[in-house]
Coordinates of C-alpha atoms and ligand atoms in Angstrom, one line a residue:
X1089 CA 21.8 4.6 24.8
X1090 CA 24.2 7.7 24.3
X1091 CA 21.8 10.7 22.7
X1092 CA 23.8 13.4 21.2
X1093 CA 23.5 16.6 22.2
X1094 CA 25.4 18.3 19.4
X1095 CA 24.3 19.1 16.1
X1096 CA 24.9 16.1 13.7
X1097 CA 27.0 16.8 11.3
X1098 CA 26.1 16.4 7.9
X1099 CA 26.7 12.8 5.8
X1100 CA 29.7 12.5 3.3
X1101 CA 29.1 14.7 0.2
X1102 CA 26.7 16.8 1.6
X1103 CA 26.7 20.5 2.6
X1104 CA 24.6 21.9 5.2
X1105 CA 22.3 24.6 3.9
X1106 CA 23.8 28.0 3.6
X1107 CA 22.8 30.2 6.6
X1108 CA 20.9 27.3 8.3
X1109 CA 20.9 27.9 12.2
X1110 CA 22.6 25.4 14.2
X1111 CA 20.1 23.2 16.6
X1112 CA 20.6 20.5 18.6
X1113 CA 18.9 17.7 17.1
X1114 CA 18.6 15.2 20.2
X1115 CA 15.8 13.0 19.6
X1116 CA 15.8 9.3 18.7
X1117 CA 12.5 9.1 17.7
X1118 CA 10.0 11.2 15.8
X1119 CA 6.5 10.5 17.2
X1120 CA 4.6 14.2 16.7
X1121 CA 4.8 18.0 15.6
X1122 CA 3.5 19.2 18.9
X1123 CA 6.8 17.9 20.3
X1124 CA 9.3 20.0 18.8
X1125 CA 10.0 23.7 18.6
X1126 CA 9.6 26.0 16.0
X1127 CA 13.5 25.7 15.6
X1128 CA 13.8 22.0 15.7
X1129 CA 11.0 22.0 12.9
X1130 CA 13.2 24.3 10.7
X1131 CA 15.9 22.3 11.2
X1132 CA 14.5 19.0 9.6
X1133 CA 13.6 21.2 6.7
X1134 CA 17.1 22.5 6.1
X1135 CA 18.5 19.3 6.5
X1136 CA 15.4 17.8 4.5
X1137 CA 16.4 21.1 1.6
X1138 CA 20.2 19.5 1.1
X1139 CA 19.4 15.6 0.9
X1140 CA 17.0 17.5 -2.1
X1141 CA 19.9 17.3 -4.2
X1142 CA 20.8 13.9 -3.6
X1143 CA 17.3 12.8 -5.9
X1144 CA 19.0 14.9 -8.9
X1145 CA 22.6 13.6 -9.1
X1146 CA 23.2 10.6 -11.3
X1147 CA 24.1 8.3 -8.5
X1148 CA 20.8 9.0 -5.7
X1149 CA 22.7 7.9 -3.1
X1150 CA 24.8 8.6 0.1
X1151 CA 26.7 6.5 2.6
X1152 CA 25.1 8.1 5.7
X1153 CA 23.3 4.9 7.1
X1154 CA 25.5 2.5 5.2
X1155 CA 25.4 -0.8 7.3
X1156 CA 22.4 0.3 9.3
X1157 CA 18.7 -1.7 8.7
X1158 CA 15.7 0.6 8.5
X1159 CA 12.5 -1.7 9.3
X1160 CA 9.1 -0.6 7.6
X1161 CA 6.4 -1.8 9.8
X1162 CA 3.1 -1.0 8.3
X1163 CA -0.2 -2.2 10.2
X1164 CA -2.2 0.0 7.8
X1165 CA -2.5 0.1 4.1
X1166 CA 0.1 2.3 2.5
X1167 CA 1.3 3.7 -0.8
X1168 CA 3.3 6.5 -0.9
X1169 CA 4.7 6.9 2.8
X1170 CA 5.7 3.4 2.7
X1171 CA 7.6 3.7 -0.5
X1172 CA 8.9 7.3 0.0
X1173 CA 10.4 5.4 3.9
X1174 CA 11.6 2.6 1.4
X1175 CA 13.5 5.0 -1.0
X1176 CA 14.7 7.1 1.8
X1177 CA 16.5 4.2 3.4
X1178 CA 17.8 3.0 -0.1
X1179 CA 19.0 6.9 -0.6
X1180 CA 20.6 6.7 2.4
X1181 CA 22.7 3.5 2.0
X1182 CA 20.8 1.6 5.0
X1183 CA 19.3 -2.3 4.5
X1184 CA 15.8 -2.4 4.6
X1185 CA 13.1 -4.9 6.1
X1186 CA 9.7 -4.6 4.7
X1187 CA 7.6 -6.0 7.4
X1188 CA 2.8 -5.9 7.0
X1189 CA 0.7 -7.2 9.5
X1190 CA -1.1 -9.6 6.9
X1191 CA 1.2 -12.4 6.2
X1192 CA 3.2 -11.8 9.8
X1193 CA 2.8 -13.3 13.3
X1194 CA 0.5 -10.7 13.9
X1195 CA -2.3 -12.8 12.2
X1196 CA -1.3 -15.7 14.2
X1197 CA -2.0 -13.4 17.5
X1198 CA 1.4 -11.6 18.6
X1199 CA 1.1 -8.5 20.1
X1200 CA 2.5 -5.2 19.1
X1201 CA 5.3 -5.2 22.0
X1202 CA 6.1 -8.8 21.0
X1203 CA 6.4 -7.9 17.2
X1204 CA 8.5 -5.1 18.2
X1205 CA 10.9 -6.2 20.2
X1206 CA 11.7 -9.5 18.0
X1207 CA 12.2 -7.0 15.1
X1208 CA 14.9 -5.3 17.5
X1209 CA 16.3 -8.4 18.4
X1210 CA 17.5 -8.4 14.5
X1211 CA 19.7 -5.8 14.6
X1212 CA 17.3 -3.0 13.5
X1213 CA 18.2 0.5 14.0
X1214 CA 15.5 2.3 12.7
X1215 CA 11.9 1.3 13.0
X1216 CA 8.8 3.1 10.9
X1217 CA 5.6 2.2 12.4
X1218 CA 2.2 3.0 10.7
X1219 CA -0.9 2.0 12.8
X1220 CA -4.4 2.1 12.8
X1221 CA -4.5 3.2 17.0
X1222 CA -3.4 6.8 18.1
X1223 CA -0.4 6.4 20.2
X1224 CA 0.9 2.8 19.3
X1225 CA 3.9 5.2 17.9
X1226 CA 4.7 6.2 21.7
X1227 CA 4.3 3.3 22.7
X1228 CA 6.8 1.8 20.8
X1229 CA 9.1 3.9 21.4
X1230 CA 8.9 2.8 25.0
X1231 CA 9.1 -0.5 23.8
X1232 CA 12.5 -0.7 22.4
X1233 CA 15.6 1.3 21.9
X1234 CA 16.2 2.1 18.7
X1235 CA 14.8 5.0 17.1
X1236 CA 11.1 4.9 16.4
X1237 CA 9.5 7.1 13.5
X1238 CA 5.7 7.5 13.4
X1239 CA 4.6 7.1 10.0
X1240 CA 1.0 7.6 11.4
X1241 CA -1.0 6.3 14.3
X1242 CA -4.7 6.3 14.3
X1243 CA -5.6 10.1 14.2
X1244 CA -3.4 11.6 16.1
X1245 CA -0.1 12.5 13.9
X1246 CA 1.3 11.8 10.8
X1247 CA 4.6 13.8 11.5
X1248 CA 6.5 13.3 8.6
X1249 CA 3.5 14.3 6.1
X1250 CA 2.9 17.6 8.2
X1251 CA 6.4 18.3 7.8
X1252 CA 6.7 17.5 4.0
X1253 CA 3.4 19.4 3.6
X1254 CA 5.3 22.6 5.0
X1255 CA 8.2 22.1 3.2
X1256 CA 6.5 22.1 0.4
X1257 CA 4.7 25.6 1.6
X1258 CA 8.0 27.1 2.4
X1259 CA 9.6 26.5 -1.5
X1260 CA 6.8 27.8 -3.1
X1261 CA 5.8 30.9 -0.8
X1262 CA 9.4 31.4 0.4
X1263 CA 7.8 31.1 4.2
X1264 CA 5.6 30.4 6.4
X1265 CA 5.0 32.6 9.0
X1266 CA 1.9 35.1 8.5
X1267 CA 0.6 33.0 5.9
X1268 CA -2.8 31.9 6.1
X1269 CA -3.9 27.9 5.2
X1270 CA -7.1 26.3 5.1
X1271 CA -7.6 23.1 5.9
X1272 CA -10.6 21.6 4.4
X1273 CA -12.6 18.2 5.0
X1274 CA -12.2 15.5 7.5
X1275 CA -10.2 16.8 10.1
X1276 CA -12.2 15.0 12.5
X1277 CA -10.4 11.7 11.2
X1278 CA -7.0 13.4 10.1
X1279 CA -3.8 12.8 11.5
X1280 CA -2.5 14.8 8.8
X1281 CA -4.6 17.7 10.1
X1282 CA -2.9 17.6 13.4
X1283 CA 0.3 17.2 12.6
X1284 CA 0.0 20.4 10.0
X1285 CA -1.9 22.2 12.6
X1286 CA 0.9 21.8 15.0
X1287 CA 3.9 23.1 12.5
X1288 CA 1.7 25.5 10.6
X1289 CA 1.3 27.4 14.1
X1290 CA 4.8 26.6 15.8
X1291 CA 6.2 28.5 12.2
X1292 CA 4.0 31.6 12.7
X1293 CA 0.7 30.7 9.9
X1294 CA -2.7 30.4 10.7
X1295 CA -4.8 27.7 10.4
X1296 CA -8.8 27.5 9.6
X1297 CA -10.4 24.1 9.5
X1298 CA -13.0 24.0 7.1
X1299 CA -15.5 21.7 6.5
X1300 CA -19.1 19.8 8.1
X1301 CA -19.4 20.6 11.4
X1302 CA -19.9 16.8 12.3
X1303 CA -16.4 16.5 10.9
X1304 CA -15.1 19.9 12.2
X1305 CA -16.4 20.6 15.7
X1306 CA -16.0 23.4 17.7
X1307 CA -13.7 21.7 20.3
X1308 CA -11.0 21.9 17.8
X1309 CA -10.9 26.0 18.6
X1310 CA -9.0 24.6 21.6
X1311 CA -6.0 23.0 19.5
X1312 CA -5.3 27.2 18.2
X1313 CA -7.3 26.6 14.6
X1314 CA -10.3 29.1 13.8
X1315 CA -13.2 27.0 12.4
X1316 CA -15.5 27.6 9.7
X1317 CA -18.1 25.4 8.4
X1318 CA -18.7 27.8 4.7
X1319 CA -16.1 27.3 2.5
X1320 CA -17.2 30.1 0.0
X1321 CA -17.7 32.2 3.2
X1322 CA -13.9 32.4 3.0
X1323 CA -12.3 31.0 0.3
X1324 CA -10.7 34.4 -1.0
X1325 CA -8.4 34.0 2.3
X1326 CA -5.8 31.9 2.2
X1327 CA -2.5 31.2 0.7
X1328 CA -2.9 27.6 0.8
X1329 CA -5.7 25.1 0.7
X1330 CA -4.9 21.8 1.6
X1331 CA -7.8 19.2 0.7
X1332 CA -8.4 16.4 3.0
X1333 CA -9.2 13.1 2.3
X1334 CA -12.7 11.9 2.8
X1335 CA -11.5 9.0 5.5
X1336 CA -14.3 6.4 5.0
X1337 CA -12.0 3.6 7.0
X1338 CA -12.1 5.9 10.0
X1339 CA -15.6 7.5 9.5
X1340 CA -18.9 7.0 11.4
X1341 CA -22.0 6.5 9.8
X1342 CA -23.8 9.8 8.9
X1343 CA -21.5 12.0 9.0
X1344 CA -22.9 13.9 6.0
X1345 CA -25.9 13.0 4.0
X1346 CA -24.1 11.9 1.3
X1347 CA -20.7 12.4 -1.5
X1348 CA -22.7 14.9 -3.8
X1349 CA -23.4 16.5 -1.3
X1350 CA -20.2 17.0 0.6
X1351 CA -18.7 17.7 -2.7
X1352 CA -20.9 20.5 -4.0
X1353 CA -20.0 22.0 -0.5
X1354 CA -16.1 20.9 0.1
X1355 CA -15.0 19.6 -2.9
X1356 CA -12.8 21.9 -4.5
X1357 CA -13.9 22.3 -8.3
X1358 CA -12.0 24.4 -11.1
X1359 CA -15.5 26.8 -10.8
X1360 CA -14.7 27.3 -6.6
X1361 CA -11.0 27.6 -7.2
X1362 CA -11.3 30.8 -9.6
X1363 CA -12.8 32.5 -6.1
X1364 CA -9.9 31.9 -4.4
X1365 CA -6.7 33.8 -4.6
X1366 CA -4.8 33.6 -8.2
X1367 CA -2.0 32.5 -6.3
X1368 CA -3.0 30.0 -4.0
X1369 CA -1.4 26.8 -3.6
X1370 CA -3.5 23.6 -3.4
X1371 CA -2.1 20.5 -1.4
X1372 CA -3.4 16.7 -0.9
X1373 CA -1.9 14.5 1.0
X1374 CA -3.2 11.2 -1.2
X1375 CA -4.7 9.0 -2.0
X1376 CA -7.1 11.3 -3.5
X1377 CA -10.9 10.5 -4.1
X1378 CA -11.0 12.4 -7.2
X1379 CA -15.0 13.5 -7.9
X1380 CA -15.2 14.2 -3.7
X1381 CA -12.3 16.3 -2.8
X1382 CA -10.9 17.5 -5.8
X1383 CA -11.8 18.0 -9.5
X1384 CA -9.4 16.6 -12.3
X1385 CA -9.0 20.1 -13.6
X1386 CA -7.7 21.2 -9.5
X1387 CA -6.1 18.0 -8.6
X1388 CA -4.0 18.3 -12.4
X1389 CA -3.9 22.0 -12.9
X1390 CA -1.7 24.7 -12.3
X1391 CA -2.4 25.9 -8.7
X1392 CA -1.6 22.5 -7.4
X1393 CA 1.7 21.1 -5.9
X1394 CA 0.2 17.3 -5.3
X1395 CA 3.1 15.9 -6.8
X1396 CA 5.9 18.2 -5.5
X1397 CA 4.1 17.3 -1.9
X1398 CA 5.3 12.9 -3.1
X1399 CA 9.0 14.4 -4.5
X1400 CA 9.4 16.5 -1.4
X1401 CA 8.2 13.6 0.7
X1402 CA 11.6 11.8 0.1
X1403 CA 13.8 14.6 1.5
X1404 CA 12.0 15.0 4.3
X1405 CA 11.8 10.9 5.4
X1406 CA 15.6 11.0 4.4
X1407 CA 16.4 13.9 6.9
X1408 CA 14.3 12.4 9.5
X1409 CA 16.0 8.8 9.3
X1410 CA 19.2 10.9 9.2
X1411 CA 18.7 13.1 11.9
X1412 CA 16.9 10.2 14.7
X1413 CA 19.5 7.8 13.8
X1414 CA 22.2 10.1 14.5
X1415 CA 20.7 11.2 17.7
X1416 CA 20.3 7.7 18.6
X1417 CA 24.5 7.4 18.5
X1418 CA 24.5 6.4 15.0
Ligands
LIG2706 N1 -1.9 9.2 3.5 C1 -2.3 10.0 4.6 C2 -2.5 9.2 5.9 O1 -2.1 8.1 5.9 C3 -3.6 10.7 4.2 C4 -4.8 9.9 4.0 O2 -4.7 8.6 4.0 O3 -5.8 10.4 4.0 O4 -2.9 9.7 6.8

């Protein structure tokens, strides 16, 4: 398959951002942040910046995958990213195939590589995989020849909620590099922690993990992120503080003796946030446990962007279909 080398150029009735740096965008697939250069990274979230507009005008739509099938192929519950993949395709003009384990041949025994490649043999361009094992992304990829987006795997990445994450950083701070983010919770379990781990330091921030240190070890110094197990110890640091979801599915028994007490240590309350700085900006990726990792008054109040983070979300998973599918010889 022919993967261009050029930079794609952008979809009718759309202008590229205004002093956005050209880069090659040759990729097919998106599997992982710790792929991709810092430049590569800026470039989906220039791209991501003008398919922005498209959510505003009175017709949300452009012709850019007009004629093209996007396949959703989720083997692990889903709200948002599976709706924000749906709309993106919609946005984008492409056909869509909704495709869940339950209910599929997958219950009946087929494997991944068998489901895969019968999903190709439809004419699918562009397939979104979510899965509960790290790597079944990859492996997809080498599985077929379309374009492959990971939509997360397991705990390894969740690339496109990393990026929306720091897009979302980017709007409100104006940039990233030199800024300081906590990360706070499960990153033991995280995929989302990864992938913003990856970005965060390819764009020039630092990252502290915060939280138990059965759910934050040591070994994570390894990955570049300082690690702190007191979250009042440092709480006047950052510019960001993005809250972790408590990921029971993924969790071993034990981990911490039990939600109060996780809470009255990592849960960020109304009381905690007033240490922090006035203008932090507090991120979630969802679903949220509301009680464990965030108050009402946090999760709803005026430091947080929660729900920018879901608007955003759309831009980015358009610019990312746009950009592998294009790649790809679209
Ligand atoms: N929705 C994100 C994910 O699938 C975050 C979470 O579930 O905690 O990883």
């Amino acid at each position: 398959m022919a993967i261009s080398t050029e930079r794609g150029t952008p979809p009718a009735g759309m202008t590229p951002v205004p002093g956005a740096t050209p880069v090659a965008w040759p990729y097919r697939n998106l599997l992982a942040l710790e792929d991709l250069t810092a430049e590569e990274i800026v470039h989906i979230l220039d791209t991501a910046e003008a398919f922005r507009d498209v959510s505003t005008r009175s017709v949300k739509k452009v012709p850019a995958l007009r004629g093209r099938v996007v396949a959703n192929l989720f083997f692990e519950d889903s709200t948002r990213t599976r709706t924000s993949f749906t709309l993106a395709a919609q946005r984008l003009s492409a056909d869509l195939v909704d495709f869940s384990s339950k209910g599929s041949s997958v219950s009946k025994g087929e494997n991944l590589r068998d489901t895969l490649r019968n999903i190709e043999a439809m004419g699918v361009d562009v397939v979104v995989i979510r899965h509960p094992a790290s790597g079944a992304a990859a492996m997809a990829a080498q599985c077929v020849r379309c374009s492959v987006v990971n939509a997360g795997d397991g705990r390894h990445e969740h690339p496109t909620q990393g990026l929306l994450d720091i897009f979302t950083i980017r709007q409100a701070k104006g940039r990233i590099e030199g800024l300081n983010v906590a990360i706070v919770g499960d990153v033991a379990n995280s995929r989302v922690a990864r992938s913003n781990l990856h970005g965060l330091r390819k764009l020039g921030a630092s990252v502290t993990f915060v939280g138990p240190a059965t759910l934050v070890p040591r070994a994570f110094e390894s990955l570049g992120a300082r690690i702190c197990h007191d979250l009042d110890a440092v709480i006047g640091e950052f510019d960001v503080i993005n809250m972790l979801r408590v990921q029971r599915e993924r969790m071993a028994s034990n981990v911490f003796p039990s939600f109060e007490e996780y809470s009255r240590l990592f849960g960020l309350s109304g009381e905690r946030l007033r240490r922090a700085r006035p203008d932090v900006l507090v991120l979630h990726p969802g679903p949220i446990n509301r009680g464990i990792e965030l108050t009402a008054d946090v999760a709803d109040g005026p430091r947080s962007a929660i729900l920018q983070q879901v608007t955003n979300g759309l831009a980015v998973r358009m610019a990312v279909l746009f950009l592998c599918h294009q790649a790809a010889g679209g």
